[in-house]
Short mmCIF file of C-alpha atoms (C1' of nucleotides) in Angstrom, two decimals:
data_model
loop_
_atom_site.label_atom_id
_atom_site.label_comp_id
_atom_site.label_asym_id
_atom_site.label_seq_id
_atom_site.Cartn_x
_atom_site.Cartn_y
_atom_site.Cartn_z
CA MET A 1 -2.87 -19.34 1.46
CA SER A 2 -6.04 -21.56 2.98
CA ALA A 3 -3.38 -24.05 4.00
CA ASN A 4 -5.52 -27.05 4.32
CA SER A 5 -4.86 -30.03 6.11
CA ARG A 6 -6.52 -32.88 4.18
CA LEU A 7 -3.41 -34.50 2.68
CA THR A 8 -2.06 -34.62 6.41
CA ILE A 9 -5.30 -36.35 7.96
CA ALA A 10 -5.45 -38.35 4.73
CA ALA A 11 -1.84 -39.47 5.22
CA HIS A 12 -2.53 -40.09 8.38
CA ALA A 13 -5.83 -42.49 8.22
CA LEU A 14 -3.92 -44.47 5.61
CA THR A 15 -0.87 -44.94 7.69
CA TRP A 16 -2.88 -45.74 10.98
CA ILE A 17 -4.59 -48.21 9.10
CA GLY A 18 -1.48 -50.16 7.54
CA LEU A 19 0.03 -50.11 11.14
CA TYR A 20 -3.51 -51.70 12.68
CA GLN A 21 -3.30 -54.33 9.44
CA ARG A 22 0.11 -55.27 10.56
CA ARG A 23 -0.73 -55.93 14.18
CA GLY A 24 -2.98 -58.29 12.32
CA HIS A 25 -6.43 -57.18 12.81
CA GLU A 26 -8.86 -57.13 9.49
CA VAL A 27 -10.31 -53.85 9.56
CA ALA A 28 -10.16 -50.42 11.07
CA THR A 29 -13.17 -48.44 12.08
CA SER A 30 -13.05 -44.36 11.05
CA GLU A 31 -13.84 -43.96 15.10
CA GLN A 32 -10.94 -45.74 15.94
CA ILE A 33 -8.88 -43.17 13.06
CA ALA A 34 -10.93 -40.28 14.50
CA THR A 35 -9.59 -40.82 18.00
CA SER A 36 -5.98 -41.06 16.51
CA VAL A 37 -6.49 -37.75 14.76
CA ASN A 38 -8.61 -36.22 17.08
CA THR A 39 -11.77 -35.20 14.94
CA ASN A 40 -15.24 -36.48 14.14
CA PRO A 41 -15.03 -39.98 12.40
CA VAL A 42 -17.55 -38.53 9.81
CA VAL A 43 -14.66 -36.90 8.46
CA ILE A 44 -12.51 -39.68 8.17
CA ARG A 45 -15.20 -41.46 6.51
CA ARG A 46 -15.44 -38.41 4.05
CA LEU A 47 -12.00 -39.00 3.16
CA LEU A 48 -11.57 -42.63 3.59
CA GLY A 49 -14.34 -42.25 0.80
CA GLU A 50 -12.95 -40.04 -1.95
CA LEU A 51 -9.76 -43.02 -1.17
CA SER A 52 -11.50 -45.49 -1.85
CA LYS A 53 -13.17 -44.15 -5.61
CA VAL A 54 -9.62 -43.85 -6.93
CA GLY A 55 -8.24 -47.45 -5.07
CA LEU A 56 -6.47 -46.68 -2.29
CA ALA A 57 -8.85 -47.80 0.42
CA VAL A 58 -11.42 -50.09 0.83
CA SER A 59 -14.53 -50.11 3.38
CA ARG A 60 -16.47 -52.93 4.72
CA ARG A 61 -20.28 -52.38 5.64
CA GLY A 62 -22.91 -54.23 7.73
CA ALA A 63 -21.14 -56.09 10.88
CA GLY A 64 -17.51 -56.33 11.06
CA ALA A 65 -17.48 -53.32 9.01
CA GLY A 66 -14.14 -50.80 8.96
CA TRP A 67 -11.29 -49.77 6.22
CA MET A 68 -8.72 -51.71 4.44
CA LEU A 69 -6.01 -50.54 2.26
CA ALA A 70 -6.43 -51.45 -1.12
CA ARG A 71 -2.18 -51.85 -1.59
CA ASP A 72 0.51 -52.19 0.76
CA LEU A 73 1.58 -48.98 2.33
CA ALA A 74 5.12 -49.45 0.31
CA ALA A 75 2.79 -48.85 -2.75
CA ILE A 76 0.80 -46.01 -2.23
CA THR A 77 2.79 -42.10 -2.67
CA LEU A 78 1.66 -39.05 -1.24
CA LEU A 79 1.07 -38.39 -4.93
CA ASP A 80 -0.98 -40.79 -5.13
CA VAL A 81 -3.20 -39.37 -2.17
CA TYR A 82 -2.55 -35.95 -3.49
CA GLN A 83 -4.60 -36.61 -6.56
CA ALA A 84 -7.30 -38.35 -4.78
CA ILE A 85 -8.20 -35.38 -2.36
CA GLU A 86 -7.20 -32.29 -4.14
CA PRO A 87 -9.40 -31.17 -6.73
CA GLY A 88 -7.60 -27.37 -7.78
CA PRO A 89 -4.29 -26.16 -8.76
CA VAL A 90 -2.07 -24.47 -5.88
CA PHE A 91 -2.00 -21.16 -8.24
CA ALA A 92 -4.56 -19.40 -10.09
CA LEU A 93 -4.97 -17.37 -13.37
CA HIS A 94 -7.45 -14.03 -12.94
CA ARG A 95 -10.88 -14.39 -11.63
CA ALA A 96 -12.00 -11.91 -14.19
CA THR A 97 -10.79 -11.76 -17.50
CA PRO A 98 -8.13 -9.15 -17.90
CA ASP A 99 -8.26 -6.46 -20.74
CA PRO A 100 -7.82 -8.05 -23.66
CA GLU A 101 -7.48 -4.91 -25.64
CA CYS A 102 -4.10 -4.51 -23.15
CA VAL A 103 -0.93 -6.16 -24.14
CA VAL A 104 0.00 -7.42 -20.84
CA GLY A 105 -3.68 -8.04 -19.97
CA HIS A 106 -4.12 -10.35 -22.81
CA GLY A 107 -0.46 -12.10 -22.60
CA ILE A 108 -0.12 -13.11 -18.84
CA GLY A 109 -2.41 -15.68 -18.79
CA PRO A 110 -0.33 -17.79 -20.51
CA ALA A 111 2.97 -16.79 -19.70
CA MET A 112 2.13 -17.54 -15.95
CA ALA A 113 -0.37 -20.65 -17.17
CA ALA A 114 3.08 -22.03 -18.28
CA VAL A 115 5.08 -21.49 -14.69
CA TYR A 116 2.55 -23.01 -12.74
CA ASP A 117 2.51 -26.30 -14.64
CA ASP A 118 6.39 -26.42 -14.43
CA VAL A 119 5.80 -25.53 -10.03
CA GLU A 120 2.83 -28.09 -9.78
CA ALA A 121 5.11 -30.61 -11.86
CA ALA A 122 7.77 -29.74 -9.14
CA LEU A 123 5.29 -30.41 -6.40
CA ARG A 124 4.30 -33.87 -7.65
CA ARG A 125 7.68 -35.14 -8.32
CA GLU A 126 8.80 -34.35 -4.64
CA LEU A 127 5.32 -35.85 -3.39
CA ALA A 128 6.11 -39.00 -5.95
CA LYS A 129 9.66 -39.45 -4.08
CA THR A 130 7.76 -40.09 -0.36
CA THR A 131 5.53 -43.66 -0.10
CA LEU A 132 3.34 -43.96 3.32
CA GLU A 133 5.90 -47.16 3.84
CA ASP A 134 8.66 -44.05 4.19
CA VAL A 135 5.87 -42.44 6.43
CA LEU A 136 5.71 -44.93 9.23
CA ARG A 137 9.14 -45.81 8.90
CA ASP A 138 9.71 -41.74 10.16
CA VAL A 139 6.97 -42.06 12.51
CA LEU A 140 8.06 -45.30 13.94
CA LYS A 141 11.74 -43.76 14.45
CA ALA A 142 10.47 -41.29 16.10
CA ALA A 143 8.57 -42.99 18.82
CA MET B 1 -7.36 -25.96 -2.63
CA SER B 2 -8.62 -22.45 -2.09
CA ALA B 3 -6.66 -21.78 -5.17
CA ASN B 4 -5.71 -17.72 -5.08
CA SER B 5 -5.08 -15.78 -7.92
CA ARG B 6 -2.56 -13.28 -5.74
CA LEU B 7 0.32 -14.03 -7.58
CA THR B 8 -1.27 -13.50 -10.45
CA ILE B 9 -2.35 -10.12 -9.76
CA ALA B 10 1.02 -9.18 -8.44
CA ALA B 11 2.85 -10.58 -11.26
CA HIS B 12 0.41 -8.39 -13.71
CA ALA B 13 0.69 -5.12 -11.72
CA LEU B 14 4.52 -5.79 -11.69
CA THR B 15 4.47 -6.12 -15.41
CA TRP B 16 2.37 -3.80 -16.36
CA ILE B 17 4.35 -1.48 -14.43
CA GLY B 18 7.86 -2.00 -15.86
CA LEU B 19 6.22 -2.25 -19.49
CA TYR B 20 4.54 1.23 -18.66
CA GLN B 21 8.17 2.86 -17.49
CA ARG B 22 9.70 1.60 -20.54
CA ARG B 23 7.25 3.19 -22.56
CA GLY B 24 8.68 6.04 -20.75
CA HIS B 25 6.35 7.23 -18.24
CA GLU B 26 7.13 7.79 -14.35
CA VAL B 27 4.26 6.27 -12.43
CA ALA B 28 1.41 4.06 -13.21
CA THR B 29 -1.61 4.90 -11.31
CA SER B 30 -3.78 1.89 -9.22
CA GLU B 31 -6.80 2.46 -11.76
CA GLN B 32 -4.34 1.76 -14.80
CA ILE B 33 -3.44 -1.63 -13.82
CA ALA B 34 -7.02 -2.27 -12.23
CA THR B 35 -8.34 -1.43 -15.71
CA SER B 36 -5.91 -4.36 -17.16
CA VAL B 37 -6.15 -6.46 -14.57
CA ASN B 38 -9.92 -6.36 -14.34
CA THR B 39 -10.63 -5.38 -10.95
CA ASN B 40 -10.75 -2.67 -8.59
CA PRO B 41 -8.45 -0.69 -7.94
CA VAL B 42 -8.04 -1.04 -4.10
CA VAL B 43 -7.14 -4.47 -5.00
CA ILE B 44 -4.05 -3.21 -6.81
CA ARG B 45 -3.40 -0.81 -4.05
CA ARG B 46 -3.44 -3.24 -1.34
CA LEU B 47 -1.16 -5.78 -3.24
CA LEU B 48 1.49 -3.38 -4.32
CA GLY B 49 1.31 -2.24 -0.64
CA GLU B 50 2.27 -5.42 0.10
CA LEU B 51 5.01 -5.31 -2.36
CA SER B 52 6.18 -2.22 -1.72
CA LYS B 53 7.27 -3.56 2.32
CA VAL B 54 9.55 -5.65 0.77
CA GLY B 55 10.88 -3.57 -1.41
CA LEU B 56 9.39 -4.60 -5.06
CA ALA B 57 7.68 -1.54 -5.67
CA VAL B 58 7.62 2.06 -4.57
CA SER B 59 4.42 4.71 -4.39
CA ARG B 60 4.16 8.46 -4.71
CA ARG B 61 1.78 10.40 -3.13
CA GLY B 62 0.21 13.61 -3.72
CA ALA B 63 -0.18 15.17 -7.25
CA GLY B 64 1.39 13.27 -10.06
CA ALA B 65 0.84 10.11 -7.46
CA GLY B 66 1.23 6.64 -8.54
CA TRP B 67 3.56 3.54 -8.56
CA MET B 68 7.16 2.73 -9.93
CA LEU B 69 9.24 -0.72 -9.89
CA ALA B 70 11.83 -0.36 -7.11
CA ARG B 71 13.79 -2.73 -8.90
CA ASP B 72 14.46 -3.47 -12.58
CA LEU B 73 12.01 -6.69 -13.74
CA ALA B 74 14.83 -8.52 -14.52
CA ALA B 75 16.22 -8.36 -10.95
CA ILE B 76 12.60 -9.75 -9.60
CA THR B 77 11.64 -13.09 -9.66
CA LEU B 78 8.16 -14.72 -9.13
CA LEU B 79 9.96 -16.30 -5.93
CA ASP B 80 10.20 -12.40 -4.26
CA VAL B 81 6.81 -11.62 -5.62
CA TYR B 82 5.51 -15.01 -3.65
CA GLN B 83 7.19 -13.98 -0.62
CA ALA B 84 5.64 -10.98 -0.65
CA ILE B 85 2.23 -12.09 -0.58
CA GLU B 86 1.87 -15.77 0.29
CA PRO B 87 1.50 -16.22 4.60
CA GLY B 88 0.93 -19.57 5.13
CA PRO B 89 2.51 -22.73 3.75
CA VAL B 90 0.37 -24.70 0.94
CA PHE B 91 0.01 -27.58 3.28
CA ALA B 92 -1.08 -27.40 6.95
CA LEU B 93 -0.42 -29.92 9.94
CA HIS B 94 -3.32 -31.01 11.81
CA ARG B 95 -5.86 -28.67 13.21
CA ALA B 96 -5.91 -30.14 16.57
CA THR B 97 -3.18 -31.71 18.62
CA PRO B 98 -3.34 -35.62 17.46
CA ASP B 99 -3.86 -38.31 20.15
CA PRO B 100 0.03 -38.29 21.48
CA GLU B 101 -0.64 -41.82 23.19
CA CYS B 102 -1.27 -43.25 19.85
CA VAL B 103 2.48 -43.97 18.11
CA VAL B 104 1.21 -42.80 14.32
CA GLY B 105 -0.42 -39.71 16.67
CA HIS B 106 2.56 -38.89 18.18
CA GLY B 107 5.19 -39.42 15.13
CA ILE B 108 2.94 -38.12 11.70
CA GLY B 109 3.48 -34.24 12.08
CA PRO B 110 7.23 -34.22 12.11
CA ALA B 111 7.27 -36.87 9.65
CA MET B 112 5.10 -34.80 7.47
CA ALA B 113 6.54 -31.91 8.34
CA ALA B 114 9.34 -33.04 6.80
CA VAL B 115 7.87 -33.96 3.11
CA TYR B 116 6.07 -30.77 3.22
CA ASP B 117 9.64 -28.63 3.97
CA ASP B 118 10.97 -30.51 0.88
CA VAL B 119 8.26 -29.87 -1.55
CA GLU B 120 7.86 -26.06 -0.56
CA ALA B 121 11.87 -25.65 -0.92
CA ALA B 122 10.97 -27.65 -4.76
CA LEU B 123 8.19 -24.99 -5.27
CA ARG B 124 10.49 -22.00 -4.21
CA ARG B 125 13.23 -23.69 -6.57
CA GLU B 126 10.70 -23.98 -9.67
CA LEU B 127 9.43 -19.90 -8.88
CA ALA B 128 13.20 -18.43 -8.69
CA LYS B 129 13.97 -19.78 -12.14
CA THR B 130 11.59 -17.10 -13.46
CA THR B 131 11.97 -13.13 -13.89
CA LEU B 132 9.27 -10.86 -14.70
CA GLU B 133 11.32 -10.05 -17.31
CA ASP B 134 11.12 -13.53 -18.61
CA VAL B 135 7.32 -13.28 -18.44
CA LEU B 136 7.27 -9.71 -20.09
CA ARG B 137 8.72 -11.17 -22.80
CA ASP B 138 6.78 -14.26 -23.37
CA VAL B 139 4.09 -11.98 -22.91
CA LEU B 140 5.45 -9.67 -25.94
CA LYS B 141 6.00 -12.86 -28.12
CA ALA B 142 2.17 -13.77 -27.73
CA ALA B 143 1.48 -10.63 -28.91
"C1'" DC C 1 -2.13 28.87 0.24
"C1'" DC C 2 -4.99 25.85 -1.97
"C1'" DT C 3 -6.80 23.33 -4.85
"C1'" DT C 4 -6.54 18.35 -6.49
"C1'" DG C 5 -5.74 13.57 -8.06
"C1'" DA C 6 -4.26 9.26 -6.17
"C1'" DC C 7 -2.56 7.13 -1.86
"C1'" DG C 8 -3.12 4.44 2.12
"C1'" DT C 9 -6.94 2.31 4.83
"C1'" DA C 10 -10.63 0.46 7.27
"C1'" DA C 11 -14.91 -1.48 7.21
"C1'" DC C 12 -18.37 -3.92 4.91
"C1'" DC C 13 -20.65 -8.09 1.97
"C1'" DA C 14 -20.53 -11.73 -0.92
"C1'" DT C 15 -18.29 -16.38 -2.21
"C1'" DT C 16 -15.44 -20.62 -1.31
"C1'" DA C 17 -13.15 -23.84 1.11
"C1'" DT C 18 -12.33 -26.72 4.92
"C1'" DT C 19 -13.79 -28.51 9.05
"C1'" DG C 20 -16.98 -30.40 12.95
"C1'" DT C 21 -21.40 -31.71 14.05
"C1'" DT C 22 -26.40 -34.05 14.30
"C1'" DA C 23 -28.79 -37.16 11.97
"C1'" DC C 24 -30.37 -41.13 9.65
"C1'" DA C 25 -30.92 -44.28 5.83
"C1'" DT C 26 -28.55 -48.41 4.48
"C1'" DT C 27 -25.70 -52.41 4.61
"C1'" DG C 28 -24.14 -57.80 5.96
"C1'" DA C 29 -22.86 -60.83 9.03
"C1'" DT C 30 -24.11 -63.49 13.32
"C1'" DA D 1 -33.82 -59.67 13.27
"C1'" DT D 2 -30.31 -57.23 15.69
"C1'" DC D 3 -26.61 -54.10 15.84
"C1'" DA D 4 -22.50 -52.02 14.47
"C1'" DA D 5 -20.70 -48.85 11.23
"C1'" DT D 6 -20.86 -47.72 6.55
"C1'" DG D 7 -22.51 -43.78 3.40
"C1'" DT D 8 -24.03 -39.48 3.22
"C1'" DA D 9 -27.10 -35.48 3.14
"C1'" DA D 10 -27.36 -30.89 6.20
"C1'" DC D 11 -26.16 -27.39 8.64
"C1'" DA D 12 -23.07 -23.94 11.64
"C1'" DA D 13 -18.24 -22.03 12.38
"C1'" DT D 14 -14.22 -20.16 10.11
"C1'" DA D 15 -10.82 -18.21 7.44
"C1'" DA D 16 -9.59 -16.57 2.88
"C1'" DT D 17 -10.12 -14.19 -1.24
"C1'" DG D 18 -11.74 -10.66 -3.52
"C1'" DG D 19 -15.18 -6.62 -4.63
"C1'" DT D 20 -16.82 -2.32 -2.75
"C1'" DT D 21 -17.66 2.41 -0.70
"C1'" DA D 22 -15.67 5.69 2.10
"C1'" DC D 23 -12.70 8.46 3.56
"C1'" DG D 24 -8.31 10.39 5.48
"C1'" DT D 25 -3.52 12.19 3.82
"C1'" DC D 26 -0.50 13.46 1.46
"C1'" DA D 27 2.49 16.85 -2.23
"C1'" DA D 28 2.92 18.88 -6.45
"C1'" DG D 29 1.63 22.67 -9.17
"C1'" DG D 30 -1.07 26.47 -9.92
#
DNA sequence: CCTTGACGTAACCATTATTGTTACATTGAT
DNA sequence: ATCAATGTAACAATAATGGTTACGTCAAGG
């Protein structure tokens, strides 16, 4: 599976902003975050742009611009982040429609879809258990 | 996420073989399966090849060649199939190592890895709940 | 022993998602 | 008016998936 690191980067960015703000700073720039993540600032701006659309982050423009959290770290779960940035499901059905004349080809789609729904629900339940506050606590504990 | 349909196709193929065998046939050809799945026979052979490596399917060569199940449908869970064909994890950590001088950059990897382990475990638990026998029952019920 | 049907596999290509990068218009406090 | 940083377009590189063609290999049955 094309493992993607979008959730990792998004959680990293938000956690970084949260810690930075707790240390007394107003806003964090995409360049600062990109340095910690070790990537390009545009990657950060793109991700935070998606997060701002769903009300997890807020950006300021002009002089003294940068990013802030829209809510406290404790009020953001990994599920919130996941839903903001993950478009498609983990598993897909057939690319081309299976043979509808075949019993299996006809019934396999709904059967698998039901399973996939349960799997996605379990995945979401698990992601909902962890807040970014939890993540930050683990991060500081490891230091 | 690059939603992939490999699990769907694999479950479809195995279920098809299982039903075909119950109807009294010895072996199923990749061409027959491909017709039901609506794809190319090579795609089926590639997938079943991976499944045979972990002991879920068996192939015969020569004249009268084709595929058989290595175990009954009731003894194959979707987790078995998933583990045979899914190489990587659903979520990945950073592509490039984050800044180790940064508190967050240093601790975020292990923190997220722990969460991802729990998520994968939940996903596997869910897939283990369904056997191909269950899938076939749903398929026949829909007919 | 040789024909034959299907497997096993390599080699491409097309499509898509993700990530990295450059470039530039826009914003808004100072 | 300046200027730092956002918002966004555009493009390349990489990788995974899936479709296709081609061909060597195998073994049952004539």
